[in-house]
Short mmCIF file of C-alpha atoms in Angstrom, two decimals:
data_model
loop_
_atom_site.label_atom_id
_atom_site.label_comp_id
_atom_site.label_asym_id
_atom_site.label_seq_id
_atom_site.Cartn_x
_atom_site.Cartn_y
_atom_site.Cartn_z
CA MET A 13 -39.32 64.19 -48.78
CA THR A 14 -36.07 62.49 -47.65
CA THR A 15 -33.67 60.38 -49.59
CA ALA A 16 -30.85 58.06 -48.61
CA GLY A 17 -27.91 59.96 -47.19
CA ASP A 18 -29.87 62.91 -45.87
CA LEU A 19 -28.98 64.05 -42.32
CA MET A 20 -31.98 63.95 -40.00
CA VAL A 21 -31.98 65.76 -36.65
CA ILE A 22 -34.58 64.48 -34.19
CA ARG A 23 -35.22 66.53 -31.04
CA PRO A 24 -37.51 65.39 -28.21
CA ARG A 25 -40.54 67.49 -27.57
CA ARG A 26 -39.82 70.13 -24.93
CA LEU A 27 -42.05 70.28 -21.90
CA GLU A 28 -42.62 73.88 -20.96
CA LEU A 29 -43.67 74.55 -17.35
CA PRO A 30 -45.37 77.74 -16.25
CA VAL A 31 -43.26 80.25 -14.35
CA TRP A 32 -45.42 80.09 -11.22
CA LEU A 33 -44.88 76.31 -10.93
CA ILE A 34 -41.10 76.71 -11.23
CA ALA A 35 -41.13 79.41 -8.53
CA ILE A 36 -43.14 77.17 -6.16
CA GLY A 37 -40.69 74.30 -6.76
CA LEU A 38 -37.67 76.50 -5.97
CA VAL A 39 -39.30 77.84 -2.79
CA LEU A 40 -40.12 74.33 -1.59
CA ARG A 41 -36.59 73.22 -2.36
CA TRP A 42 -35.08 76.09 -0.35
CA LEU A 43 -37.48 75.49 2.53
CA TRP A 44 -36.53 71.81 2.64
CA ARG A 45 -32.82 72.65 2.65
CA GLY A 46 -33.33 75.17 5.45
CA LEU A 47 -35.36 72.70 7.51
CA TRP A 48 -32.73 69.98 7.01
CA TRP A 49 -29.97 72.40 8.08
CA CYS A 50 -31.93 73.29 11.24
CA LEU A 51 -32.39 69.61 12.07
CA ARG A 52 -28.67 68.96 11.65
CA HIS A 53 -27.63 72.00 13.74
CA PRO A 54 -30.11 72.21 16.64
CA VAL A 55 -27.66 73.95 18.99
CA ALA A 56 -27.05 76.83 16.57
CA VAL A 57 -30.80 77.22 15.95
CA VAL A 58 -31.57 77.35 19.68
CA LEU A 59 -28.80 79.92 20.29
CA VAL A 60 -30.05 82.13 17.47
CA VAL A 61 -33.66 81.94 18.67
CA VAL A 62 -32.71 82.70 22.28
CA GLY A 63 -30.42 85.56 21.22
CA VAL A 64 -33.11 87.18 19.08
CA SER A 65 -35.69 86.81 21.87
CA LEU A 66 -33.39 88.37 24.48
CA TYR A 67 -32.49 91.22 22.14
CA ARG A 68 -36.14 92.02 21.45
CA GLU A 69 -36.95 91.86 25.16
CA PHE A 70 -33.95 93.62 26.78
CA GLY A 71 -31.98 95.21 23.95
CA ARG A 72 -28.19 95.02 23.83
CA ALA A 73 -27.92 94.14 27.51
CA GLY A 74 -29.95 91.00 26.85
CA VAL A 75 -27.16 89.76 24.54
CA ILE A 76 -24.02 91.11 26.27
CA VAL A 77 -24.83 89.91 29.81
CA PRO A 78 -25.40 86.22 28.85
CA VAL A 79 -22.20 86.24 26.77
CA VAL A 80 -20.17 87.59 29.72
CA LEU A 81 -21.73 85.06 32.11
CA ALA A 82 -21.03 82.21 29.67
CA ALA A 83 -17.39 83.31 29.35
CA ALA A 84 -17.00 83.42 33.15
CA LEU A 85 -18.57 79.98 33.57
CA SER A 86 -16.34 78.65 30.78
CA ALA A 87 -13.21 79.96 32.50
CA LEU A 88 -14.31 78.45 35.81
CA TRP A 89 -15.09 75.13 34.10
CA ARG A 90 -11.66 75.03 32.44
CA TRP A 91 -9.95 75.81 35.74
CA ARG A 92 -11.77 73.06 37.60
CA HIS A 93 -11.82 70.28 34.97
CA GLU A 94 -10.01 71.04 31.72
CA SER A 95 -10.47 67.63 30.09
CA SER A 96 -14.28 67.75 30.21
CA TRP A 97 -14.17 71.42 29.15
CA TRP A 98 -12.36 70.43 25.97
CA THR A 99 -14.65 67.44 25.39
CA TRP A 100 -18.02 69.15 25.79
CA TRP A 101 -17.42 72.85 25.20
CA ALA A 102 -14.19 74.13 23.62
CA GLY A 103 -13.56 71.10 21.42
CA PRO A 104 -16.90 71.18 19.54
CA ILE A 105 -16.78 74.97 19.12
CA LEU A 106 -13.19 75.00 17.87
CA GLY A 107 -13.87 72.01 15.63
CA ARG A 108 -16.87 73.68 14.03
CA PHE A 109 -14.90 76.88 13.48
CA ARG A 110 -11.98 75.05 11.85
CA GLN A 111 -14.35 72.97 9.74
CA LEU A 112 -15.93 76.09 8.22
CA PHE A 113 -12.94 78.41 7.89
CA VAL A 114 -9.92 76.08 7.53
CA TYR A 115 -10.80 72.72 6.00
CA ARG A 116 -13.81 73.51 3.80
CA ARG A 117 -11.99 76.40 2.14
CA ALA A 118 -9.22 74.09 0.91
CA TRP A 119 -11.19 70.84 0.70
CA ARG A 120 -11.74 70.58 -3.06
CA GLU A 121 -8.19 71.61 -3.88
CA ALA A 122 -6.66 69.25 -1.30
CA MET A 123 -8.73 66.23 -2.34
CA THR A 124 -8.00 66.81 -6.03
CA LEU A 125 -4.25 67.38 -5.72
CA CYS A 126 -3.86 64.42 -3.32
CA ASP A 127 -5.51 62.13 -5.93
CA LEU A 128 -8.49 61.32 -3.70
CA ALA A 129 -11.13 62.79 -6.02
CA LYS A 130 -12.84 60.49 -8.53
CA VAL A 131 -14.56 61.14 -11.86
CA TYR A 132 -17.96 59.53 -12.43
CA ASP A 133 -20.36 60.28 -15.27
CA HIS A 134 -18.15 63.17 -16.45
CA ARG A 135 -18.26 64.92 -13.09
CA THR A 136 -15.84 65.07 -10.16
CA VAL A 137 -16.88 63.27 -6.98
CA LEU A 138 -15.13 64.30 -3.74
CA PRO A 139 -14.95 62.59 -0.34
CA GLU A 140 -17.38 64.32 2.03
CA LEU A 141 -16.21 66.09 5.19
CA LEU A 142 -18.81 65.17 7.80
CA ARG A 143 -17.42 66.57 11.02
CA VAL A 144 -14.34 68.05 12.70
CA ARG A 145 -13.66 67.40 16.37
CA SER A 146 -10.81 69.26 18.08
CA ASP A 147 -8.94 69.06 21.36
CA GLN A 148 -5.79 70.61 22.78
CA ALA A 149 -3.50 69.18 20.11
CA LEU A 150 -5.47 67.37 17.38
CA ASP A 151 -8.18 67.84 14.78
CA VAL A 152 -10.11 64.63 14.02
CA LEU A 153 -11.81 64.83 10.60
CA THR A 154 -14.62 62.36 9.92
CA ILE A 155 -14.66 61.71 6.16
CA ARG A 156 -17.12 59.70 4.09
CA MET A 157 -15.20 58.03 1.28
CA VAL A 158 -16.30 57.95 -2.33
CA ARG A 159 -17.97 54.69 -3.26
CA GLY A 160 -15.23 52.25 -4.21
CA GLN A 161 -12.49 53.87 -2.11
CA THR A 162 -10.64 52.10 0.72
CA PRO A 163 -8.82 53.45 3.79
CA GLU A 164 -5.51 52.34 2.23
CA GLU A 165 -5.82 55.09 -0.39
CA PHE A 166 -6.05 57.72 2.36
CA GLN A 167 -3.22 56.12 4.31
CA LYS A 168 -0.89 56.33 1.32
CA ALA A 169 -1.71 60.04 1.01
CA THR A 170 -1.31 60.80 4.73
CA ALA A 171 1.80 62.95 4.37
CA ASN A 172 0.28 64.81 1.40
CA LEU A 173 -2.88 65.55 3.40
CA ALA A 174 -0.90 66.84 6.38
CA TYR A 175 1.05 69.34 4.28
CA ALA A 176 -2.05 70.22 2.25
CA PHE A 177 -3.65 71.55 5.44
CA GLY A 178 -0.47 73.26 6.64
CA ARG A 179 0.69 70.66 9.18
CA ARG A 180 3.60 68.24 9.41
CA HIS A 181 1.96 65.13 10.89
CA ALA A 182 -1.31 63.33 10.29
CA ARG A 183 -2.76 59.85 10.79
CA VAL A 184 -5.56 57.95 9.06
CA TYR A 185 -7.66 55.46 11.03
CA SER A 186 -10.22 53.10 9.59
CA GLU A 187 -12.02 53.00 12.94
CA ARG A 188 -12.68 55.71 15.48
CA PRO A 189 -9.29 56.45 17.09
CA ASP A 190 -10.54 57.00 20.66
CA ASP A 191 -12.03 54.37 22.95
CA PRO A 192 -15.65 54.47 24.19
CA PRO A 193 -15.94 55.80 27.75
CA ILE A 194 -16.87 53.62 30.70
CA ARG A 195 -20.32 54.64 31.90
CA SER A 196 -21.65 54.30 35.45
CA GLY A 197 -24.46 55.75 37.52
CA TYR A 198 -28.15 56.30 36.82
CA TRP A 199 -27.67 57.34 33.19
CA ALA A 200 -25.33 54.48 32.31
CA LEU A 201 -27.92 52.63 30.17
CA VAL A 202 -28.90 55.71 28.18
CA LEU A 203 -25.33 56.93 27.69
CA GLY A 204 -24.22 53.40 26.81
CA ALA A 205 -26.84 53.26 24.04
CA VAL A 206 -25.59 56.62 22.74
CA ASP A 207 -22.00 55.33 22.78
CA ARG A 208 -23.01 52.24 20.83
CA LEU A 209 -24.40 54.55 18.16
CA ARG A 210 -21.36 56.85 18.17
CA PHE A 211 -18.80 54.04 18.09
CA ARG A 212 -20.64 51.76 15.65
CA ASP A 213 -18.80 50.17 12.77
CA ARG A 214 -18.89 52.47 9.73
CA PRO A 215 -17.00 50.92 6.81
CA SER A 216 -17.64 53.91 4.53
CA VAL A 217 -15.98 56.39 6.94
CA VAL A 218 -12.32 57.11 7.71
CA TYR A 219 -10.86 59.39 10.37
CA LEU A 220 -8.05 61.79 9.48
CA VAL A 221 -6.19 62.96 12.61
CA VAL A 222 -4.24 66.17 11.93
CA VAL A 223 -1.64 67.11 14.55
CA ARG A 224 -2.25 70.79 15.15
CA THR A 225 0.20 71.17 18.05
CA ASP A 226 2.98 68.58 18.36
CA ALA A 227 2.78 67.51 21.99
CA LEU A 228 5.82 65.26 21.56
CA ARG A 229 8.38 68.03 21.13
CA THR A 230 8.82 68.42 24.88
CA LEU A 231 10.40 65.80 27.13
CA VAL A 232 8.05 63.45 28.95
CA ASP A 233 8.57 63.34 32.70
CA PRO A 234 8.92 59.90 34.32
CA PHE A 235 5.64 58.33 35.37
CA ASP A 236 4.86 57.54 38.97
CA VAL A 237 6.00 54.17 40.27
CA PRO A 238 2.92 52.08 41.17
CA SER A 239 3.18 49.89 44.25
CA VAL A 240 1.51 47.03 42.37
CA PRO A 241 2.08 47.26 38.59
CA ASP A 242 -0.83 46.55 36.29
CA PHE A 243 0.74 44.21 33.76
CA THR A 244 -2.10 44.80 31.30
CA ALA A 245 -1.62 48.60 31.23
CA LEU A 246 1.88 49.86 32.08
CA PRO A 247 2.17 53.62 31.30
CA LEU A 248 5.34 54.20 29.29
CA ALA A 249 4.76 57.09 26.87
CA ARG A 250 2.67 60.09 25.90
CA ARG A 251 0.49 59.98 22.81
CA GLU A 252 -0.14 62.81 20.37
CA ASP A 253 -3.56 63.39 21.93
CA LEU A 254 -1.87 63.94 25.35
CA ARG A 255 -3.13 60.64 26.72
CA HIS A 256 -0.87 57.91 28.07
CA TRP A 257 0.18 54.94 25.98
CA CYS A 258 0.16 51.80 28.11
CA LEU A 259 1.96 48.55 27.35
CA HIS A 260 0.15 45.23 27.73
CA LEU A 261 3.07 43.16 29.02
CA LEU A 262 1.25 40.08 30.27
CA ALA A 263 1.69 37.04 28.02
CA THR A 264 3.66 38.82 25.29
CA HIS A 265 7.19 39.56 24.12
CA VAL A 266 8.38 43.04 23.15
CA LEU A 267 10.77 44.00 20.34
CA ILE A 268 12.26 47.51 20.23
CA GLY A 269 13.90 48.56 16.97
CA GLY A 270 15.82 51.78 16.56
CA ALA A 271 19.04 53.24 15.22
CA THR A 272 21.90 54.43 17.38
CA ARG A 273 20.92 57.35 19.66
CA SER A 274 17.25 56.97 18.84
CA GLY A 275 16.17 56.48 22.46
CA LYS A 276 15.98 52.72 23.03
CA GLY A 277 17.23 53.32 26.58
CA SER A 278 14.18 55.50 27.25
CA VAL A 279 11.88 52.59 26.39
CA LEU A 280 13.79 50.05 28.47
CA TRP A 281 14.22 52.25 31.54
CA SER A 282 10.62 53.45 31.37
CA LEU A 283 9.59 49.80 31.56
CA VAL A 284 11.96 49.13 34.45
CA ARG A 285 10.59 52.15 36.32
CA VAL A 286 6.93 51.14 36.15
CA LEU A 287 7.90 47.61 37.24
CA ALA A 288 10.01 48.85 40.17
CA GLY A 289 7.22 48.41 42.74
CA GLY A 290 6.80 44.77 41.73
CA ILE A 291 10.58 44.27 41.76
CA SER A 292 10.96 45.33 45.40
CA SER A 293 7.93 43.31 46.51
CA GLY A 294 9.06 40.14 44.71
CA LEU A 295 6.25 40.11 42.13
CA VAL A 296 8.68 40.68 39.22
CA ARG A 297 12.15 39.32 38.51
CA LEU A 298 14.31 41.15 35.98
CA TRP A 299 17.04 39.13 34.28
CA VAL A 300 19.13 41.58 32.28
CA ILE A 301 21.70 40.94 29.55
CA ASP A 302 23.86 43.91 28.51
CA PRO A 303 26.40 42.88 25.83
CA LYS A 304 27.88 46.39 25.87
CA GLY A 305 29.80 45.59 29.04
CA GLY A 306 27.21 47.15 31.35
CA MET A 307 27.28 50.64 29.84
CA GLU A 308 23.47 50.78 29.76
CA PHE A 309 22.27 48.78 32.77
CA ALA A 310 25.13 48.51 35.28
CA MET A 311 23.90 51.64 37.08
CA GLY A 312 20.68 49.86 38.06
CA ARG A 313 22.30 46.59 39.14
CA PRO A 314 20.44 46.37 42.52
CA LEU A 315 17.14 46.18 40.63
CA PHE A 316 18.04 42.99 38.78
CA ALA A 317 17.77 39.44 40.02
CA ARG A 318 20.26 38.26 37.39
CA PHE A 319 22.73 40.36 35.41
CA ALA A 320 25.24 39.41 32.72
CA CYS A 321 27.28 42.01 30.89
CA LYS A 322 30.82 40.73 30.11
CA SER A 323 30.91 36.98 29.57
CA PHE A 324 28.90 35.55 26.70
CA GLU A 325 29.03 32.18 28.45
CA ALA A 326 27.26 33.76 31.42
CA MET A 327 24.64 35.22 29.08
CA ALA A 328 24.05 31.78 27.57
CA ASP A 329 23.77 30.27 31.06
CA LEU A 330 21.22 32.91 32.01
CA LEU A 331 19.08 32.07 28.99
CA ASP A 332 19.42 28.34 29.70
CA GLU A 333 18.20 28.89 33.25
CA ALA A 334 15.26 30.90 31.90
CA VAL A 335 14.38 27.89 29.76
CA THR A 336 14.63 25.70 32.89
CA VAL A 337 12.16 27.97 34.71
CA MET A 338 9.86 27.82 31.68
CA ARG A 339 9.98 24.00 31.59
CA GLU A 340 9.29 23.74 35.33
CA ARG A 341 6.25 25.96 35.05
CA GLN A 342 4.96 24.16 31.99
CA THR A 343 5.02 20.86 33.83
CA ARG A 344 3.41 22.31 36.93
CA LEU A 345 0.73 24.46 35.30
CA ALA A 346 -0.25 22.13 32.43
CA GLY A 347 -3.95 21.34 32.73
CA ALA A 348 -4.52 23.97 35.42
CA VAL A 349 -4.31 27.35 33.63
CA ARG A 350 -3.50 28.56 30.15
CA VAL A 351 -1.96 31.93 31.09
CA HIS A 352 0.31 32.39 34.10
CA THR A 353 -0.77 34.89 36.76
CA PRO A 354 2.17 36.52 38.61
CA THR A 355 2.21 36.01 42.39
CA LEU A 356 4.81 36.44 45.12
CA ALA A 357 5.34 32.67 45.13
CA ASP A 358 5.41 32.49 41.34
CA PRO A 359 6.73 35.85 40.05
CA LEU A 360 6.86 37.21 36.53
CA VAL A 361 10.28 36.74 34.92
CA VAL A 362 11.23 39.41 32.38
CA VAL A 363 14.42 38.78 30.39
CA VAL A 364 15.68 42.16 29.14
CA ILE A 365 18.26 42.05 26.34
CA ASP A 366 19.99 45.18 25.04
CA GLU A 367 21.61 45.03 21.58
CA MET A 368 20.25 41.58 20.81
CA ALA A 369 22.16 41.38 17.53
CA ALA A 370 25.39 40.93 19.51
CA LEU A 371 24.05 37.53 20.63
CA THR A 372 22.33 36.35 17.46
CA ALA A 373 24.52 37.64 14.61
CA TYR A 374 27.82 39.22 15.69
CA LEU A 375 29.05 36.64 18.20
CA GLN A 376 32.10 34.88 16.72
CA ASP A 377 31.77 31.65 18.68
CA VAL A 378 29.46 29.64 16.42
CA ASP A 379 28.61 26.97 19.00
CA LEU A 380 27.79 29.55 21.63
CA ARG A 381 25.71 31.55 19.15
CA LYS A 382 23.70 28.44 18.26
CA ARG A 383 23.17 27.69 21.94
CA ILE A 384 21.88 31.21 22.59
CA ALA A 385 19.66 31.09 19.50
CA GLY A 386 18.16 27.78 20.64
CA SER A 387 17.31 29.13 24.08
CA LEU A 388 15.83 32.32 22.66
CA GLY A 389 13.73 30.38 20.19
CA LEU A 390 12.25 28.27 22.99
CA LEU A 391 11.56 31.29 25.21
CA LEU A 392 9.92 33.28 22.42
CA SER A 393 7.76 30.41 21.21
CA GLN A 394 6.69 28.98 24.58
CA GLY A 395 7.54 31.35 27.43
CA ALA A 396 4.79 33.98 27.19
CA GLY A 397 2.03 31.78 28.57
CA VAL A 398 4.02 30.74 31.66
CA GLY A 399 5.27 34.19 32.63
CA VAL A 400 8.82 34.09 31.19
CA LEU A 401 8.88 37.11 28.89
CA VAL A 402 11.55 38.58 26.61
CA VAL A 403 12.05 42.32 26.02
CA ALA A 404 14.74 42.88 23.40
CA ALA A 405 16.23 45.92 21.67
CA LEU A 406 18.31 46.00 18.50
CA GLN A 407 19.45 48.34 15.73
CA ASP A 408 19.19 46.13 12.65
CA PRO A 409 15.88 44.24 12.31
CA ARG A 410 16.82 42.20 9.22
CA LYS A 411 16.08 38.48 9.13
CA GLU A 412 19.76 37.58 9.01
CA VAL A 413 20.33 39.48 12.26
CA LEU A 414 17.17 38.36 14.09
CA PRO A 415 15.81 35.15 12.52
CA PHE A 416 12.89 34.86 14.98
CA ARG A 417 11.62 38.43 14.63
CA ASP A 418 8.08 37.21 13.93
CA LEU A 419 7.86 35.64 17.40
CA PHE A 420 7.53 39.10 19.03
CA PRO A 421 3.80 40.03 19.21
CA THR A 422 4.44 43.58 20.51
CA ARG A 423 6.79 45.83 18.54
CA ILE A 424 8.02 49.39 18.91
CA ALA A 425 9.77 51.30 16.11
CA LEU A 426 11.95 54.27 17.05
CA GLY A 427 14.02 56.25 14.57
CA LEU A 428 15.28 53.96 11.79
CA THR A 429 17.72 54.51 8.94
CA GLU A 430 15.85 52.90 6.04
CA ALA A 431 12.24 52.89 4.92
CA ALA A 432 12.21 49.10 4.54
CA GLN A 433 13.14 48.66 8.21
CA VAL A 434 9.82 50.15 9.30
CA ASP A 435 7.88 47.22 7.85
CA LEU A 436 10.45 44.79 9.27
CA VAL A 437 9.76 46.04 12.80
CA LEU A 438 6.03 46.87 12.76
CA GLY A 439 4.85 44.53 10.01
CA ASP A 440 4.09 44.77 6.31
CA GLY A 441 2.38 47.97 5.23
CA ALA A 442 3.06 49.86 8.46
CA ARG A 443 4.91 52.65 6.69
CA ASN A 444 2.08 53.13 4.19
CA ARG A 445 -0.28 53.44 7.14
CA GLY A 446 1.68 56.38 8.52
CA ALA A 447 4.64 54.99 10.51
CA LEU A 448 7.38 57.23 9.10
CA ALA A 449 10.07 56.07 11.51
CA ASP A 450 12.77 56.62 8.88
CA GLN A 451 11.98 60.35 8.76
CA MET A 452 12.53 61.15 12.44
CA PRO A 453 14.06 64.60 13.08
CA ARG A 454 17.18 64.87 15.20
CA TRP A 455 15.31 66.16 18.25
CA ALA A 456 12.97 63.15 18.32
CA LYS A 457 14.91 60.89 20.70
CA GLY A 458 12.52 58.52 22.41
CA VAL A 459 9.79 59.18 19.81
CA GLY A 460 8.50 56.09 18.09
CA TYR A 461 5.54 54.30 16.56
CA VAL A 462 3.44 51.63 18.22
CA ILE A 463 0.37 49.65 17.26
CA LEU A 464 -2.65 50.50 19.39
CA ASP A 465 -4.78 47.67 20.75
CA GLY A 466 -7.64 46.81 18.43
CA THR A 467 -6.47 48.94 15.47
CA PRO A 468 -4.00 48.12 12.70
CA GLU A 469 -2.89 51.74 12.31
CA PRO A 470 0.32 52.86 14.09
CA ALA A 471 0.32 55.69 16.62
CA ARG A 472 3.15 58.12 17.35
CA VAL A 473 4.28 58.34 20.98
CA ARG A 474 7.18 59.67 23.07
CA PHE A 475 8.61 57.63 25.91
CA SER A 476 9.51 59.17 29.24
CA TYR A 477 13.05 60.37 29.78
CA ILE A 478 14.82 58.60 32.66
CA SER A 479 17.99 60.41 33.74
CA ASP A 480 20.96 58.92 35.60
CA ASP A 481 19.71 60.46 38.85
CA HIS A 482 16.34 58.75 38.40
CA ILE A 483 18.10 55.40 37.85
CA ARG A 484 20.18 55.82 41.03
CA GLU A 485 17.04 56.67 43.03
CA LEU A 486 15.26 53.60 41.66
CA ALA A 487 18.21 51.34 42.49
CA ALA A 488 18.40 52.69 46.04
CA GLU A 489 14.67 52.58 46.79
CA TYR A 490 13.38 49.56 44.85
CA SER A 491 16.17 47.00 45.00
CA ALA A 492 15.34 43.35 44.39
CA PRO A 493 15.07 40.93 47.36
CA ALA A 494 18.22 39.12 48.42
CA ASP A 495 16.92 35.69 47.36
CA ALA A 496 15.78 36.83 43.92
CA ALA A 497 18.79 35.43 42.04
CA ASP A 498 17.79 31.76 42.15
CA ILE A 499 14.14 31.72 41.20
CA LEU A 500 13.79 27.94 41.32
CA ALA A 501 14.94 27.94 44.94
CA GLN A 502 12.69 30.89 45.66
CA VAL A 503 9.67 29.09 44.25
CA GLY A 504 10.48 26.15 46.52
CA ARG A 505 8.91 23.43 44.40
CA GLU A 506 10.33 20.50 42.54
CA THR A 507 9.33 19.69 39.03
CA ALA A 508 6.22 17.50 39.07
CA THR A 509 6.68 14.03 37.66
CA GLU A 510 4.59 12.68 34.84
CA PRO A 511 1.62 10.73 36.30
CA ALA A 512 1.57 6.96 35.71
CA ARG A 513 -0.86 5.97 33.00
CA PRO A 514 -2.16 2.42 32.35
CA PRO A 515 -1.17 1.04 28.94
CA LEU A 516 -3.91 1.16 26.35
CA PRO A 517 -4.97 -2.23 24.88
CA ARG A 518 -3.76 -2.70 21.34
CA GLN A 519 -5.93 -4.26 18.76
CA ARG A 520 -4.52 -7.16 16.75
CA ARG A 521 -4.02 -6.02 13.20
CA GLY A 522 -3.30 -8.06 10.13
CA PRO A 523 0.29 -8.28 8.90
CA LEU A 524 1.50 -5.60 6.56
CA LEU A 525 4.17 -7.94 5.11
CA PRO A 526 3.75 -11.03 2.96
CA ASP A 527 3.34 -14.30 4.88
CA SER A 528 6.57 -15.76 3.53
CA LEU A 529 8.64 -12.78 4.72
CA LEU A 530 6.79 -12.67 8.06
CA ASN A 531 7.64 -16.36 8.67
CA ILE A 532 11.32 -15.71 8.02
CA LEU A 533 11.34 -12.82 10.50
CA ASP A 534 9.58 -14.92 13.16
CA ARG A 535 12.09 -17.78 12.67
CA ASP A 536 15.03 -15.41 13.13
CA THR A 537 13.49 -13.86 16.22
CA ASP A 538 12.54 -17.11 17.98
CA GLY A 539 15.57 -19.04 16.80
CA GLY A 540 13.43 -21.99 15.79
CA GLU A 541 10.76 -23.17 13.44
CA PRO A 542 8.10 -20.75 12.28
CA ARG A 543 4.85 -20.66 14.22
#
């Protein structure tokens, strides 16, 4: 009997399974896990099976001899072709070792303390570490995010993740950071299909690149001077993964931002060096403006078709002539091509400006400053397509100093003094994505952040160091042609006139004014009676 107010406890009926059925279920579960592990790690399974078979057949010698032979072949492989040795042999082995004994040991603690773990249904859900791939300098961690996470959350925690795993630098990429290889030969179709699977779009995965060995601490030697520069891939710097970073110069403008003594000269002279072959052949014309009185560029004067370093009037004239070249090419190439292709008859004009703020903000002559700003605005907005490019360097990237900062498609950030300047140079959110240009150490001259093609995440690079002796050698060996100063005379063409066009017939439209007012206007015009 129950009455109102009594507490009733209702328990569901318990289903009791026999012990033998529970044991069978556990065995099947363990067997399935073991089979799944074997399917995911076929190489390890094959090695274990072969090792056991050799040991049963030949004893200890059956295991020691293959290991010694494999070590000898590995050493020979590394000596002959180290890059493929890292890609196919040492990299996977080292990555697997570090995945098991470095990252998995600290994974739960690192994800929790870096605020990347989530709580769902009263239990903690962690991002999953899928794979670790290593090379000479980097560890690339493939991470499956928790449902509802975005790559921005990992990018904000980049510095925390680097120090959590005992390193100083790390990057987070929303897409695979390396490019798919170019396949050729008989197996190109098969390998291409494998690459399409490996490099497929995976929105639920991010890639954490941990810098194990900082390859940017040592100076970068100057790159070789190509006889014909490739304007779509000019090697200027070394990346953290020991590959070259190449600048796509064709049809773009370049802005270099960096504090004093941060290495802007390394960027500019690295660009001049890789263009030197085109300068001597006449394929490239360098017009250089050095407001510091020639302290930076006077040593390489023979390389330049035009050079202005003392008179601001001469600098304004140089920019006006660049606009004239741009107008001439626009008139001549309109309707024929959309992007200019450099030739010996129609070379690429690169206007290099050091300390651009001296022309746009600090110049006291207001009229001259407005004239320079007008020419720069026209060049930056219209010159890229016709082969009149601007490469500018400055210390202060604020809008008051450089009002047309957004007209530079390609930007490079060296060491900066304030965190807000990073976003001013590279774009909004660049610092949150890992571009810590305001935290550069004192040794990092010529180290900066760039945006890789096809990815929004910045990459850290170091530009080659060009000494005074290298500049003198370039000036002596790759001087510009004698007729390079006047490019309009060198081109040898006059500006094309606008073709004559027949007038279009106009349709008679009704008057927009009242008839009375229209009659008065007609009387005044004809000087007589209205029509």
